[in-house]
Amino acid sequence: ISDICNSKLQMHKLVFYLAYPIIWLFSKLPFRVLYIISDGIYFLFFYLIGYRKKVVLENLKLVFPKKTEKEVKTIRKKFFGHFVDTLIEAIKAITISETSILKRYTYKNIELLDTLYKEGKSIILTGSHYGNWEWVVGMPMITQIDCYTSYTKIQNKNFENLIKNSRSKFGMKCVKSNEIIKEIVKNVKQQNQGLYLLVADQSPMLHKSLYWTEFLNVKVPVFTGAEMISKKFDFAVVNMNTTRSKRGYYESEFELITDTPKELSANEITNTYLRLTEKHIYKQPEYYLWSHKRFKHKENAPK
């Protein structure tokens, strides 16, 4: 067994060492060149490969039943253009400079976070797969509070470290998803304030689904971790919405959900987060991640 494990480890290293120089060089290309490449990849994805076109179309028809076939397909086309841009931008994040990320990813009202910090509050920052969720890693450079985000463990340790290093180079503290609660508990015991970014719009595993509700016109299971943590530790809850001002430029705005979570009724925080997320998606649906199977459990919804 050890020989098999060692062989797999060596193979992972070989794949990484062959791929990394290409990824790094690609990441160093100027934005104008990267977006030309993005246009080419979009054409390949959309017209030749047809990557998840059916999934995207089904999701959009489910969420926008009153829109015509033409309207839905127009949103789908715009989505794929933006989707490829976000993939390119995620790779660019590996070598992007402080100056560039602060110029291209701005914050409308960062003072809300600093005010809560000065009041002695830790913060659960809720977000969604909307706009650009990768470049938020620059946030620690412009706020006083320590910022944490979680990442999913992947099989190739070398690529996992590459992603972790990319996300932490501006001060973001990256914690494995299955260890984030442990990190929060440790910080609470040591009286260290923190901001914890939780992107909670995806679908939880069915056996872990404790709460079902309407989201984008569909009854689905939803994550309630943000509410659970905020009530247990009396953390403020803030929602972050990121919009694209133009290609390669984004602006995030913060919306206070509550700074007194224990005073709210059950599921009120979760529902407020979902309504805010819906509002932004309905406004510019092409910037949401429609390619994941968010509604795959709808047939299992309790009556």
GROMACS .gro file of C-alpha atoms in nm:
model
  303
    1ILE     CA    1   0.000   0.000   0.000
    2SER     CA    2   0.285   0.239   0.086
    3ASP     CA    3   0.440   0.177  -0.257
    4ILE     CA    4   0.109   0.266  -0.426
    5CYS     CA    5   0.079   0.583  -0.214
    6ASN     CA    6   0.436   0.685  -0.293
    7SER     CA    7   0.379   0.623  -0.662
    8LYS     CA    8   0.064   0.837  -0.658
    9LEU     CA    9   0.248   1.111  -0.468
   10GLN     CA   10   0.528   1.113  -0.723
   11MET     CA   11   0.276   1.129  -1.007
   12HIS     CA   12   0.104   1.428  -0.841
   13LYS     CA   13   0.440   1.604  -0.813
   14LEU     CA   14   0.524   1.531  -1.176
   15VAL     CA   15   0.189   1.668  -1.298
   16PHE     CA   16   0.234   1.980  -1.086
   17TYR     CA   17   0.593   2.048  -1.195
   18LEU     CA   18   0.494   2.009  -1.560
   19ALA     CA   19   0.185   2.227  -1.530
   20TYR     CA   20   0.305   2.498  -1.291
   21PRO     CA   21   0.544   2.682  -1.531
   22ILE     CA   22   0.265   2.704  -1.790
   23ILE     CA   23   0.015   2.830  -1.531
   24TRP     CA   24   0.264   3.084  -1.393
   25LEU     CA   25   0.356   3.218  -1.739
   26PHE     CA   26  -0.011   3.238  -1.833
   27SER     CA   27  -0.082   3.430  -1.512
   28LYS     CA   28   0.191   3.683  -1.595
   29LEU     CA   29   0.030   3.781  -1.926
   30PRO     CA   30  -0.121   4.134  -1.943
   31PHE     CA   31  -0.496   4.160  -1.890
   32ARG     CA   32  -0.559   4.269  -2.250
   33VAL     CA   33  -0.395   3.950  -2.375
   34LEU     CA   34  -0.575   3.731  -2.119
   35TYR     CA   35  -0.914   3.866  -2.226
   36ILE     CA   36  -0.837   3.794  -2.591
   37ILE     CA   37  -0.759   3.436  -2.485
   38SER     CA   38  -1.078   3.436  -2.275
   39ASP     CA   39  -1.281   3.522  -2.586
   40GLY     CA   40  -1.126   3.225  -2.765
   41ILE     CA   41  -1.196   2.987  -2.477
   42TYR     CA   42  -1.554   3.116  -2.457
   43PHE     CA   43  -1.605   3.033  -2.825
   44LEU     CA   44  -1.462   2.686  -2.763
   45PHE     CA   45  -1.673   2.625  -2.450
   46PHE     CA   46  -1.997   2.763  -2.584
   47TYR     CA   47  -2.004   2.675  -2.953
   48LEU     CA   48  -1.781   2.368  -2.990
   49ILE     CA   49  -1.774   2.178  -2.658
   50GLY     CA   50  -2.107   2.299  -2.522
   51TYR     CA   51  -1.979   2.274  -2.164
   52ARG     CA   52  -2.282   2.243  -1.930
   53LYS     CA   53  -2.504   2.439  -2.168
   54LYS     CA   54  -2.795   2.210  -2.088
   55VAL     CA   55  -2.748   2.248  -1.710
   56VAL     CA   56  -2.732   2.627  -1.739
   57LEU     CA   57  -3.042   2.640  -1.961
   58GLU     CA   58  -3.242   2.415  -1.725
   59ASN     CA   59  -3.144   2.627  -1.424
   60LEU     CA   60  -3.239   2.950  -1.597
   61LYS     CA   61  -3.576   2.817  -1.715
   62LEU     CA   62  -3.651   2.702  -1.362
   63VAL     CA   63  -3.567   3.040  -1.209
   64PHE     CA   64  -3.718   3.256  -1.485
   65PRO     CA   65  -4.032   3.069  -1.597
   66LYS     CA   66  -4.188   3.385  -1.745
   67LYS     CA   67  -3.895   3.470  -1.970
   68THR     CA   68  -3.903   3.367  -2.335
   69GLU     CA   69  -3.667   3.108  -2.481
   70LYS     CA   70  -3.475   3.389  -2.652
   71GLU     CA   71  -3.437   3.588  -2.329
   72VAL     CA   72  -3.315   3.285  -2.137
   73LYS     CA   73  -3.062   3.194  -2.406
   74THR     CA   74  -2.933   3.554  -2.410
   75ILE     CA   75  -2.865   3.531  -2.035
   76ARG     CA   76  -2.695   3.195  -2.090
   77LYS     CA   77  -2.466   3.340  -2.355
   78LYS     CA   78  -2.370   3.636  -2.135
   79PHE     CA   79  -2.312   3.401  -1.843
   80PHE     CA   80  -2.062   3.189  -2.035
   81GLY     CA   81  -1.865   3.497  -2.137
   82HIS     CA   82  -1.841   3.608  -1.775
   83PHE     CA   83  -1.778   3.254  -1.650
   84VAL     CA   84  -1.468   3.214  -1.865
   85ASP     CA   85  -1.345   3.557  -1.752
   86THR     CA   86  -1.367   3.445  -1.388
   87LEU     CA   87  -1.162   3.134  -1.466
   88ILE     CA   88  -0.897   3.350  -1.631
   89GLU     CA   89  -0.906   3.596  -1.340
   90ALA     CA   90  -0.862   3.312  -1.088
   91ILE     CA   91  -0.539   3.212  -1.265
   92LYS     CA   92  -0.430   3.576  -1.284
   93ALA     CA   93  -0.473   3.596  -0.906
   94ILE     CA   94  -0.163   3.376  -0.867
   95THR     CA   95   0.069   3.661  -0.970
   96ILE     CA   96  -0.152   3.972  -0.952
   97SER     CA   97   0.014   4.264  -0.773
   98GLU     CA   98  -0.119   4.459  -0.474
   99THR     CA   99  -0.155   4.770  -0.690
  100SER     CA  100  -0.352   4.587  -0.958
  101ILE     CA  101  -0.596   4.405  -0.728
  102LEU     CA  102  -0.667   4.722  -0.527
  103LYS     CA  103  -0.735   4.908  -0.850
  104ARG     CA  104  -0.955   4.638  -1.005
  105TYR     CA  105  -1.144   4.515  -0.696
  106THR     CA  106  -1.275   4.799  -0.480
  107TYR     CA  107  -1.503   4.823  -0.177
  108LYS     CA  108  -1.785   5.074  -0.155
  109ASN     CA  109  -1.827   5.088   0.224
  110ILE     CA  110  -1.545   4.901   0.398
  111GLU     CA  111  -1.598   5.132   0.696
  112LEU     CA  112  -1.894   4.914   0.801
  113LEU     CA  113  -1.653   4.631   0.880
  114ASP     CA  114  -1.413   4.862   1.064
  115THR     CA  115  -1.698   5.005   1.273
  116LEU     CA  116  -1.807   4.658   1.383
  117TYR     CA  117  -1.444   4.574   1.460
  118LYS     CA  118  -1.408   4.883   1.680
  119GLU     CA  119  -1.725   4.779   1.862
  120GLY     CA  120  -1.552   4.451   1.951
  121LYS     CA  121  -1.748   4.236   1.709
  122SER     CA  122  -1.632   3.941   1.506
  123ILE     CA  123  -1.807   3.908   1.171
  124ILE     CA  124  -1.960   3.635   0.957
  125LEU     CA  125  -1.935   3.768   0.600
  126THR     CA  126  -2.186   3.591   0.377
  127GLY     CA  127  -2.142   3.587   0.002
  128SER     CA  128  -2.236   3.393  -0.308
  129HIS     CA  129  -2.090   3.276  -0.636
  130TYR     CA  130  -2.173   3.603  -0.801
  131GLY     CA  131  -1.950   3.855  -0.979
  132ASN     CA  132  -1.597   3.759  -0.878
  133TRP     CA  133  -1.545   3.562  -0.558
  134GLU     CA  134  -1.171   3.499  -0.607
  135TRP     CA  135  -1.031   3.852  -0.583
  136VAL     CA  136  -1.181   3.917  -0.240
  137VAL     CA  137  -0.847   3.787  -0.111
  138GLY     CA  138  -0.720   4.147  -0.123
  139MET     CA  139  -0.959   4.256   0.154
  140PRO     CA  140  -0.706   4.223   0.441
  141MET     CA  141  -0.504   4.508   0.290
  142ILE     CA  142  -0.781   4.762   0.351
  143THR     CA  143  -0.952   4.654   0.673
  144GLN     CA  144  -0.830   4.628   1.031
  145ILE     CA  145  -0.989   4.295   1.121
  146ASP     CA  146  -0.818   3.960   1.057
  147CYS     CA  147  -0.984   3.791   0.758
  148TYR     CA  148  -1.038   3.417   0.721
  149THR     CA  149  -1.167   3.206   0.433
  150SER     CA  150  -1.201   2.832   0.390
  151TYR     CA  151  -1.076   2.612   0.110
  152THR     CA  152  -1.153   2.258   0.005
  153LYS     CA  153  -0.884   1.996   0.035
  154ILE     CA  154  -0.785   1.852  -0.303
  155GLN     CA  155  -0.607   1.529  -0.384
  156ASN     CA  156  -0.296   1.689  -0.534
  157LYS     CA  157  -0.123   1.854  -0.237
  158ASN     CA  158   0.098   2.067  -0.462
  159PHE     CA  159  -0.200   2.229  -0.635
  160GLU     CA  160  -0.372   2.270  -0.299
  161ASN     CA  161  -0.071   2.464  -0.171
  162LEU     CA  162  -0.067   2.674  -0.488
  163ILE     CA  163  -0.430   2.775  -0.436
  164LYS     CA  164  -0.375   2.836  -0.065
  165ASN     CA  165  -0.068   3.053  -0.128
  166SER     CA  166  -0.250   3.248  -0.399
  167ARG     CA  167  -0.538   3.327  -0.165
  168SER     CA  168  -0.324   3.412   0.138
  169LYS     CA  169  -0.051   3.632  -0.015
  170PHE     CA  170  -0.230   3.957   0.076
  171GLY     CA  171  -0.300   3.851   0.434
  172MET     CA  172  -0.612   3.635   0.401
  173LYS     CA  173  -0.591   3.343   0.645
  174CYS     CA  174  -0.690   3.022   0.466
  175VAL     CA  175  -0.833   2.734   0.667
  176LYS     CA  176  -0.951   2.393   0.547
  177SER     CA  177  -1.330   2.377   0.528
  178ASN     CA  178  -1.352   2.098   0.784
  179GLU     CA  179  -1.139   2.297   1.031
  180ILE     CA  180  -1.302   2.641   1.012
  181ILE     CA  181  -1.526   2.580   1.318
  182LYS     CA  182  -1.223   2.470   1.517
  183GLU     CA  183  -1.042   2.790   1.413
  184ILE     CA  184  -1.338   3.005   1.519
  185VAL     CA  185  -1.359   2.833   1.859
  186LYS     CA  186  -0.985   2.884   1.913
  187ASN     CA  187  -1.009   3.255   1.829
  188VAL     CA  188  -1.310   3.303   2.057
  189LYS     CA  189  -1.125   3.139   2.348
  190GLN     CA  190  -0.822   3.360   2.284
  191GLN     CA  191  -1.048   3.668   2.241
  192ASN     CA  192  -0.919   3.728   1.889
  193GLN     CA  193  -1.165   3.906   1.661
  194GLY     CA  194  -1.202   3.776   1.310
  195LEU     CA  195  -1.399   3.807   0.989
  196TYR     CA  196  -1.502   3.474   0.839
  197LEU     CA  197  -1.607   3.464   0.475
  198LEU     CA  198  -1.872   3.199   0.409
  199VAL     CA  199  -1.998   3.147   0.055
  200ALA     CA  200  -2.322   2.966   0.128
  201ASP     CA  201  -2.532   2.957  -0.188
  202GLN     CA  202  -2.443   2.606  -0.305
  203SER     CA  203  -2.640   2.292  -0.228
  204PRO     CA  204  -2.557   2.100   0.092
  205MET     CA  205  -2.543   1.722   0.098
  206LEU     CA  206  -2.892   1.584   0.137
  207HIS     CA  207  -2.824   1.396   0.460
  208LYS     CA  208  -2.698   1.721   0.618
  209SER     CA  209  -2.996   1.928   0.509
  210LEU     CA  210  -3.171   2.070   0.814
  211TYR     CA  211  -3.360   2.353   0.648
  212TRP     CA  212  -3.553   2.375   0.322
  213THR     CA  213  -3.691   2.698   0.183
  214GLU     CA  214  -3.761   2.891  -0.137
  215PHE     CA  215  -3.456   3.022  -0.321
  216LEU     CA  216  -3.491   3.162  -0.674
  217ASN     CA  217  -3.846   3.024  -0.702
  218VAL     CA  218  -3.739   2.671  -0.611
  219LYS     CA  219  -3.768   2.490  -0.277
  220VAL     CA  220  -3.418   2.370  -0.192
  221PRO     CA  221  -3.202   2.270   0.105
  222VAL     CA  222  -2.983   2.556   0.226
  223PHE     CA  223  -2.678   2.599   0.446
  224THR     CA  224  -2.751   2.747   0.790
  225GLY     CA  225  -2.393   2.756   0.918
  226ALA     CA  226  -2.365   3.136   0.912
  227GLU     CA  227  -2.673   3.169   1.133
  228MET     CA  228  -2.565   2.891   1.366
  229ILE     CA  229  -2.217   3.035   1.420
  230SER     CA  230  -2.337   3.394   1.459
  231LYS     CA  231  -2.593   3.301   1.725
  232LYS     CA  232  -2.360   3.072   1.917
  233PHE     CA  233  -2.077   3.327   1.939
  234ASP     CA  234  -2.276   3.653   1.902
  235PHE     CA  235  -2.103   3.749   1.576
  236ALA     CA  236  -2.234   4.024   1.350
  237VAL     CA  237  -2.355   3.904   1.008
  238VAL     CA  238  -2.277   4.110   0.697
  239ASN     CA  239  -2.361   4.024   0.339
  240MET     CA  240  -2.121   4.111   0.057
  241ASN     CA  241  -2.246   4.175  -0.294
  242THR     CA  242  -1.993   4.207  -0.576
  243THR     CA  243  -2.086   4.362  -0.909
  244ARG     CA  244  -1.887   4.401  -1.229
  245SER     CA  245  -1.846   4.767  -1.325
  246LYS     CA  246  -1.666   4.677  -1.648
  247ARG     CA  247  -1.459   4.389  -1.776
  248GLY     CA  248  -1.189   4.311  -1.521
  249TYR     CA  249  -1.319   4.559  -1.263
  250TYR     CA  250  -1.542   4.483  -0.964
  251GLU     CA  251  -1.694   4.663  -0.669
  252SER     CA  252  -1.817   4.504  -0.347
  253GLU     CA  253  -2.078   4.655  -0.120
  254PHE     CA  254  -2.150   4.540   0.236
  255GLU     CA  255  -2.502   4.502   0.375
  256LEU     CA  256  -2.553   4.459   0.750
  257ILE     CA  257  -2.789   4.171   0.822
  258THR     CA  258  -2.760   4.197   1.201
  259ASP     CA  259  -2.524   4.284   1.483
  260THR     CA  260  -2.757   4.128   1.741
  261PRO     CA  261  -2.809   3.775   1.604
  262LYS     CA  262  -2.945   3.627   1.926
  263GLU     CA  263  -3.243   3.861   1.911
  264LEU     CA  264  -3.361   3.726   1.575
  265SER     CA  265  -3.600   3.437   1.525
  266ALA     CA  266  -3.502   3.098   1.385
  267ASN     CA  267  -3.391   3.108   1.019
  268GLU     CA  268  -3.436   3.488   0.999
  269ILE     CA  269  -3.066   3.545   0.927
  270THR     CA  270  -3.061   3.268   0.665
  271ASN     CA  271  -3.374   3.399   0.495
  272THR     CA  272  -3.244   3.757   0.489
  273TYR     CA  273  -2.922   3.637   0.327
  274LEU     CA  274  -3.118   3.444   0.064
  275ARG     CA  275  -3.344   3.741  -0.018
  276LEU     CA  276  -3.043   3.972  -0.061
  277THR     CA  277  -2.873   3.716  -0.284
  278GLU     CA  278  -3.187   3.677  -0.495
  279LYS     CA  279  -3.223   4.053  -0.535
  280HIS     CA  280  -2.876   4.085  -0.683
  281ILE     CA  281  -2.913   3.779  -0.907
  282TYR     CA  282  -3.243   3.900  -1.051
  283LYS     CA  283  -3.087   4.238  -1.127
  284GLN     CA  284  -2.797   4.098  -1.337
  285PRO     CA  285  -2.842   3.720  -1.366
  286GLU     CA  286  -2.551   3.668  -1.606
  287TYR     CA  287  -2.301   3.717  -1.320
  288TYR     CA  288  -2.428   3.422  -1.112
  289LEU     CA  289  -2.273   3.073  -1.131
  290TRP     CA  290  -2.545   2.887  -1.320
  291SER     CA  291  -2.326   2.595  -1.421
  292HIS     CA  292  -2.346   2.415  -1.085
  293LYS     CA  293  -2.644   2.192  -1.006
  294ARG     CA  294  -2.796   2.412  -0.737
  295PHE     CA  295  -3.144   2.262  -0.772
  296LYS     CA  296  -3.055   1.893  -0.798
  297HIS     CA  297  -3.247   1.803  -0.479
  298LYS     CA  298  -3.571   1.984  -0.562
  299GLU     CA  299  -3.759   1.658  -0.614
  300ASN     CA  300  -3.676   1.558  -0.255
  301ALA     CA  301  -3.827   1.873  -0.104
  302PRO     CA  302  -4.055   1.804   0.193
  303LYS     CA  303  -4.422   1.869   0.127
   0.00000   0.00000   0.00000
